[in-house]
Short mmCIF file of C-alpha atoms in Angstrom, two decimals:
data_model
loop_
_atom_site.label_atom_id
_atom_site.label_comp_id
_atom_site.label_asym_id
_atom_site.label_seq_id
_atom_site.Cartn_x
_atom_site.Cartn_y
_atom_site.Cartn_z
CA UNK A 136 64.54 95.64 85.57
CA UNK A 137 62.48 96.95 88.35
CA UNK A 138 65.03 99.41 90.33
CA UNK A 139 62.37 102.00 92.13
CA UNK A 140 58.36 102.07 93.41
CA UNK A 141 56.48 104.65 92.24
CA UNK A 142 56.50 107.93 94.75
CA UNK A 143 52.77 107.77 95.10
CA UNK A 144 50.99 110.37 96.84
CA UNK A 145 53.55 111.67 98.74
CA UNK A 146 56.62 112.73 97.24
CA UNK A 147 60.47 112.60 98.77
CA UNK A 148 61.60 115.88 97.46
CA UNK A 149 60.19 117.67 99.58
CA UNK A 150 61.98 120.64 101.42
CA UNK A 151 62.81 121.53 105.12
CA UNK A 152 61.70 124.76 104.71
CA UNK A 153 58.76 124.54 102.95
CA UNK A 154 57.93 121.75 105.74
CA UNK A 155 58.81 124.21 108.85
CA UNK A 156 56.88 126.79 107.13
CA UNK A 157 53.87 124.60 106.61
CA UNK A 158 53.57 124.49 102.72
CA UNK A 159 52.08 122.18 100.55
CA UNK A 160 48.58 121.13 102.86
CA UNK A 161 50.15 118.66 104.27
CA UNK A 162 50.63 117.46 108.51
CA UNK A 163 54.26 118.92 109.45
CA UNK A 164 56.04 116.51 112.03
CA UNK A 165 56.07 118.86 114.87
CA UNK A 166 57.99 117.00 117.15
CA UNK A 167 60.14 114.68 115.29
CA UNK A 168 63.79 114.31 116.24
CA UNK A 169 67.03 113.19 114.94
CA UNK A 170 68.50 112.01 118.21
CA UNK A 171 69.72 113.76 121.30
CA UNK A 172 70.76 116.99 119.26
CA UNK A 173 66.76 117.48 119.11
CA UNK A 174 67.52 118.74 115.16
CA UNK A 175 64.46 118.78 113.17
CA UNK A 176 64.35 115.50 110.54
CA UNK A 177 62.54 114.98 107.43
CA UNK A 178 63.03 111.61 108.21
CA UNK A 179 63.02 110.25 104.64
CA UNK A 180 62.51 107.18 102.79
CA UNK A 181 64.81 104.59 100.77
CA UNK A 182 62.99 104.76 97.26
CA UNK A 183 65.25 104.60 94.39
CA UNK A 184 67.74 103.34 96.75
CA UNK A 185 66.81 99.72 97.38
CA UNK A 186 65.53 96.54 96.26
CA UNK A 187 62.00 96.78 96.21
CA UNK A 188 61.08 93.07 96.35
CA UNK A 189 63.22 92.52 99.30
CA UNK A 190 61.53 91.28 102.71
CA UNK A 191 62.40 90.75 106.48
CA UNK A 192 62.07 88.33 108.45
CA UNK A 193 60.12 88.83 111.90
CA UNK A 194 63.52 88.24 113.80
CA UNK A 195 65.04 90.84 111.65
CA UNK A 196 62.19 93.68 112.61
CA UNK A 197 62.44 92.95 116.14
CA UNK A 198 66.17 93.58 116.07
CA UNK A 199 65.11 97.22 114.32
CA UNK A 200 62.34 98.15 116.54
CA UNK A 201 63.49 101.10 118.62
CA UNK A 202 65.15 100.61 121.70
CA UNK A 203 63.54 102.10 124.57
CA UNK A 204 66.42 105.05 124.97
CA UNK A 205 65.46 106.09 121.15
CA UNK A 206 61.79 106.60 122.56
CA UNK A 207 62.77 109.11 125.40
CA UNK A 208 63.79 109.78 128.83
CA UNK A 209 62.54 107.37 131.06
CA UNK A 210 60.10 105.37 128.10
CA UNK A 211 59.90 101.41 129.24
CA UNK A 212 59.27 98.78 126.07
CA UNK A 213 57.29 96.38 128.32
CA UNK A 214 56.30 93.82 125.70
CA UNK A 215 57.22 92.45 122.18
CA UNK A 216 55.31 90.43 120.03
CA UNK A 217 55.63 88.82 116.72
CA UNK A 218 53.31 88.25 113.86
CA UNK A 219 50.23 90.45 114.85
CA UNK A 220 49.63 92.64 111.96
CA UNK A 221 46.09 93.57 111.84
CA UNK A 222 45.25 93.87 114.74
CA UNK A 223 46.52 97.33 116.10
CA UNK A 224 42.62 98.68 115.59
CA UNK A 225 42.17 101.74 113.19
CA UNK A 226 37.99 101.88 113.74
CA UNK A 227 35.24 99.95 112.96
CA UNK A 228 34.32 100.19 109.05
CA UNK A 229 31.22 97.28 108.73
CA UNK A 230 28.65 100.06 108.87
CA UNK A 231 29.93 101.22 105.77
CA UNK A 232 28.83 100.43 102.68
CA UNK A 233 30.75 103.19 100.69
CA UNK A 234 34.02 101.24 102.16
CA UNK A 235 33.38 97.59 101.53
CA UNK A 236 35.93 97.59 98.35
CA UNK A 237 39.17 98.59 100.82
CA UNK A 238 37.89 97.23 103.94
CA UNK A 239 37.96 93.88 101.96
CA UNK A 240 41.34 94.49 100.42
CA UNK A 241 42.93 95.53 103.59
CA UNK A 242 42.67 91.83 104.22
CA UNK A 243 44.88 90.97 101.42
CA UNK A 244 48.19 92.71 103.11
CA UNK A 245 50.23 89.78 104.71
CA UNK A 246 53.47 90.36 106.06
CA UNK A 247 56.23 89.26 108.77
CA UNK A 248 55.46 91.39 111.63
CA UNK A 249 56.75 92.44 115.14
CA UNK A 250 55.52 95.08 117.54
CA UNK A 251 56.33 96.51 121.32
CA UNK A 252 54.25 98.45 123.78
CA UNK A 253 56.10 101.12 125.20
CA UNK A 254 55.11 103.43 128.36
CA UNK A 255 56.45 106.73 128.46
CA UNK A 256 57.72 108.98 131.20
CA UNK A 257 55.99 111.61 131.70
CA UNK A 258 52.80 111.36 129.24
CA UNK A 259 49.35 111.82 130.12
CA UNK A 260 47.15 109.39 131.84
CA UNK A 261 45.51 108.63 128.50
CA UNK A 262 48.48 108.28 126.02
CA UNK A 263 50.85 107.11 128.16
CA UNK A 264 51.09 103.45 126.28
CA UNK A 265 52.05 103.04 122.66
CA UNK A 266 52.73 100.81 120.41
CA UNK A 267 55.25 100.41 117.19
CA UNK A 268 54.73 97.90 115.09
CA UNK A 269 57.33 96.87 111.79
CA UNK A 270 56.00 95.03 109.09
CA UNK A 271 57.44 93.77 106.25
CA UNK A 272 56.11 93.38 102.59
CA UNK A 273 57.06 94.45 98.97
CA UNK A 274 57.50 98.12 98.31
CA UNK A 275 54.26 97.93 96.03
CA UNK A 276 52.74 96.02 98.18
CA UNK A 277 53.54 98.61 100.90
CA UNK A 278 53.08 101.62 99.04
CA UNK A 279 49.27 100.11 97.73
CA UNK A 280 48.40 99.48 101.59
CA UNK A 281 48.88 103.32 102.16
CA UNK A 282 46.34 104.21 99.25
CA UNK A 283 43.84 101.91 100.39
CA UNK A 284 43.86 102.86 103.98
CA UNK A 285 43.67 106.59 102.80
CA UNK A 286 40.82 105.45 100.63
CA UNK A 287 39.13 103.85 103.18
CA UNK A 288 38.95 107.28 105.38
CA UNK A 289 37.90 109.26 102.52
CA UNK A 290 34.94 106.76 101.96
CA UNK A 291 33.60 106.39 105.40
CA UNK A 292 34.52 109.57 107.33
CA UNK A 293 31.48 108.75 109.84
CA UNK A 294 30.17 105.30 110.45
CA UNK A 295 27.86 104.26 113.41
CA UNK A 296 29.34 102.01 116.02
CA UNK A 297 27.14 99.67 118.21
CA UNK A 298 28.29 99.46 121.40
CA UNK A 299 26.41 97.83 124.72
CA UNK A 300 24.88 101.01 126.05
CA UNK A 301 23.74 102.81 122.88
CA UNK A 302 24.89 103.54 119.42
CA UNK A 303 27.91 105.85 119.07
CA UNK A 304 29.10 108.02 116.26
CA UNK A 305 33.14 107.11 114.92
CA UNK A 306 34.65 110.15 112.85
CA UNK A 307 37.37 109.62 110.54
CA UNK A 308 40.24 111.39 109.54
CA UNK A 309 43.66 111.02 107.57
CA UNK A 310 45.87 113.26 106.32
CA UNK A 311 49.46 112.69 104.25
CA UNK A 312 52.76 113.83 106.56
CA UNK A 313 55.23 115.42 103.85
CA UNK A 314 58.91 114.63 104.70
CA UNK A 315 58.38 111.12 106.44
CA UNK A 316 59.64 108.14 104.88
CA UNK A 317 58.55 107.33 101.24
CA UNK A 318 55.40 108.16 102.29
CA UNK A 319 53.17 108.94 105.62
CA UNK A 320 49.67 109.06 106.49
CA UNK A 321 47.97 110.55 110.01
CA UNK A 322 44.59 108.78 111.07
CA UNK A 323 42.60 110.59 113.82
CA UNK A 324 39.59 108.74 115.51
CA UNK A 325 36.95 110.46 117.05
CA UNK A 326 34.39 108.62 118.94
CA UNK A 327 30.74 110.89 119.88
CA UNK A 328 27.71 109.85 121.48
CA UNK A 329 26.39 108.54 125.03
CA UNK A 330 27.95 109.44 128.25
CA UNK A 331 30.94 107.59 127.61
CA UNK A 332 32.48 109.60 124.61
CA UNK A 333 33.62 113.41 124.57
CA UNK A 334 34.65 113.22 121.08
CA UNK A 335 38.56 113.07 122.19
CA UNK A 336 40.79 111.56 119.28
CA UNK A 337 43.06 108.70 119.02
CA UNK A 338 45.86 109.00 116.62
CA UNK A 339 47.76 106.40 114.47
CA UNK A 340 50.63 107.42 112.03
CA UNK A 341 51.91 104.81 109.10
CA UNK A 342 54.87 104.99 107.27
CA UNK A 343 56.12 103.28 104.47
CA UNK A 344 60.26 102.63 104.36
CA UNK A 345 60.49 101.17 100.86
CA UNK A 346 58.97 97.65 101.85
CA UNK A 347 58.71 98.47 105.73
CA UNK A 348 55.46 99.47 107.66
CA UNK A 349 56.34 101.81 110.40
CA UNK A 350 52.61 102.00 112.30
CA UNK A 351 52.66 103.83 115.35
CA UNK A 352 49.59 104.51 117.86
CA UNK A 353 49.51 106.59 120.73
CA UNK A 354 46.37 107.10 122.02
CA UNK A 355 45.37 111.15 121.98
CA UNK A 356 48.85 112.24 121.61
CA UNK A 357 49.51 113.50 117.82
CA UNK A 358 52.73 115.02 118.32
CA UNK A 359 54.05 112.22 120.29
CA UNK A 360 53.01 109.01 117.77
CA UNK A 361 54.26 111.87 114.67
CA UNK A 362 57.74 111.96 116.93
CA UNK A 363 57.96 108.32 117.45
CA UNK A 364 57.23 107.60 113.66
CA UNK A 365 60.28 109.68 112.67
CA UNK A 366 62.01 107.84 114.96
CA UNK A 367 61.43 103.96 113.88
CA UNK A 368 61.31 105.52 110.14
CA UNK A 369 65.30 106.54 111.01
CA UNK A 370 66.06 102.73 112.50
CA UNK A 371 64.25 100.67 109.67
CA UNK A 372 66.68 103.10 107.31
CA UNK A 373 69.59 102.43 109.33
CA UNK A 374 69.24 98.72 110.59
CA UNK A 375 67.13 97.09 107.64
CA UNK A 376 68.34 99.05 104.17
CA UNK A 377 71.67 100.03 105.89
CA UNK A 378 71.33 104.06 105.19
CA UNK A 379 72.59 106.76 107.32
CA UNK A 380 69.26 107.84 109.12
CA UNK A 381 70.65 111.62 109.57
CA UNK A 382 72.69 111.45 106.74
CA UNK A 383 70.20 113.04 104.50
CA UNK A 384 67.59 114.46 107.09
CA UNK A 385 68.84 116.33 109.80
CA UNK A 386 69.06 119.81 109.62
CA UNK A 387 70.03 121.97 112.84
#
């Protein structure tokens, strides 16, 4: 019988220290949070520990998406909406050639689905809006979206973008998070070119939670969609697979 996914290409056992201190090459969460106490989380995962075939319904990730007090002082979830995975953005990959194979299998990933906008207190002009989105699949299926989106940024770090004034330059990045969930990747977007574009990223994080998407995007804030990841990582833990989310992560 089937009891645990595979680790992939981020491992769980990974620790605090080593994390604070920056080991390993990989993005430390910076800002992420356990709650009010402000203690520094790892945030983990639920391999090993649940069923990995199990999925939610979209009623049951709207019930886990953070409530606006988890997001911060003063943050306002002004809409909710159910059943739109796909269509947070992440770049535009046709140019590509090299990444035809997982731009075509990114299409494959189906999944129950809920997301809310939230506007912070406080944030900059131009990350002041974010959005988390839940999404629900099997823990393979989940843990083989991860790869492929990684693959995809390795293939086609720069891809030309038409746009109505003139052609612009996208520049991709992603990077594994250690500590975050069963696994975590960081995508930066850079866009270059014209008078329109200064080359200022956008940042997405997504975490896998067993069978759970976690995607969070936040415009040119890192630290703030890295935080806010943690964050929704700790509720799909605690309200979907019923685990302490400081139980094993907290430290402080």
């Amino acid at each position: 019988m089937r009891v645990a996914v595979r680790r992939g290409w981020v491992g769980r056992a990974v620790l605090l220290a080593a994390l604070l201190s920056g080991c390993g090459g990989a993005e430390v969460p910076p800002g992420a949070t356990s709650g009010p106490s402000g203690a520094a989380s790892t945030a983990p995962g639920v391999d090993g520990e649940a069923d990995v075939e199990r999925v939610f319904t979209e009623g049951e990730l709207k019930a886990a998406l953070p409530p606006a007090e988890v997001l911060g002082r003063g943050a306002e979830v002004t809409r909710t909406d159910l059943g739109l995975f796909g269509r947070y953005g992440g770049g535009e990959w046709t140019s590509c050639a090299a990444g035809n194979g997982p731009r075509v299998e990114m299409r494959g990933f189906e999944g129950a689905s809920a997301q809310q906008t939230v506007r912070l207190a406080g944030a900059a002009e131009n990350s002041r809006v974010v959005t988390v989105q839940l999404v629900s699949m099997s823990a393979g299926r989940a843990e083989r979206y991860l790869e492929v989106r990684h693959r995809l940024n390795q293939a086609c770090p720069d891809v030309t973008v038409d746009t109505e004034a003139a052609p612009v330059q996208e520049h991709h990045e992603a990077r594994e998070i250690a500590g975050l969930g069963d696994a975590a990747l960081l995508e930066s977007t850079r866009r270059t070119g014209g008078d329109e574009y200064d080359g200022t990223p956008s940042y997405a994080v997504h975490v896998r939670v067993g069978g759970v998407l976690a995607i969070v995007t936040s415009g040119g804030d890192k630290e703030t969609s890295i935080t806010l990841a943690a964050r929704a990582t700790e509720r799909v833990r605690a309200e979907l697979y019923g685990v302490d989310g400081a139980a094993d992560g907290a430290s402080g």
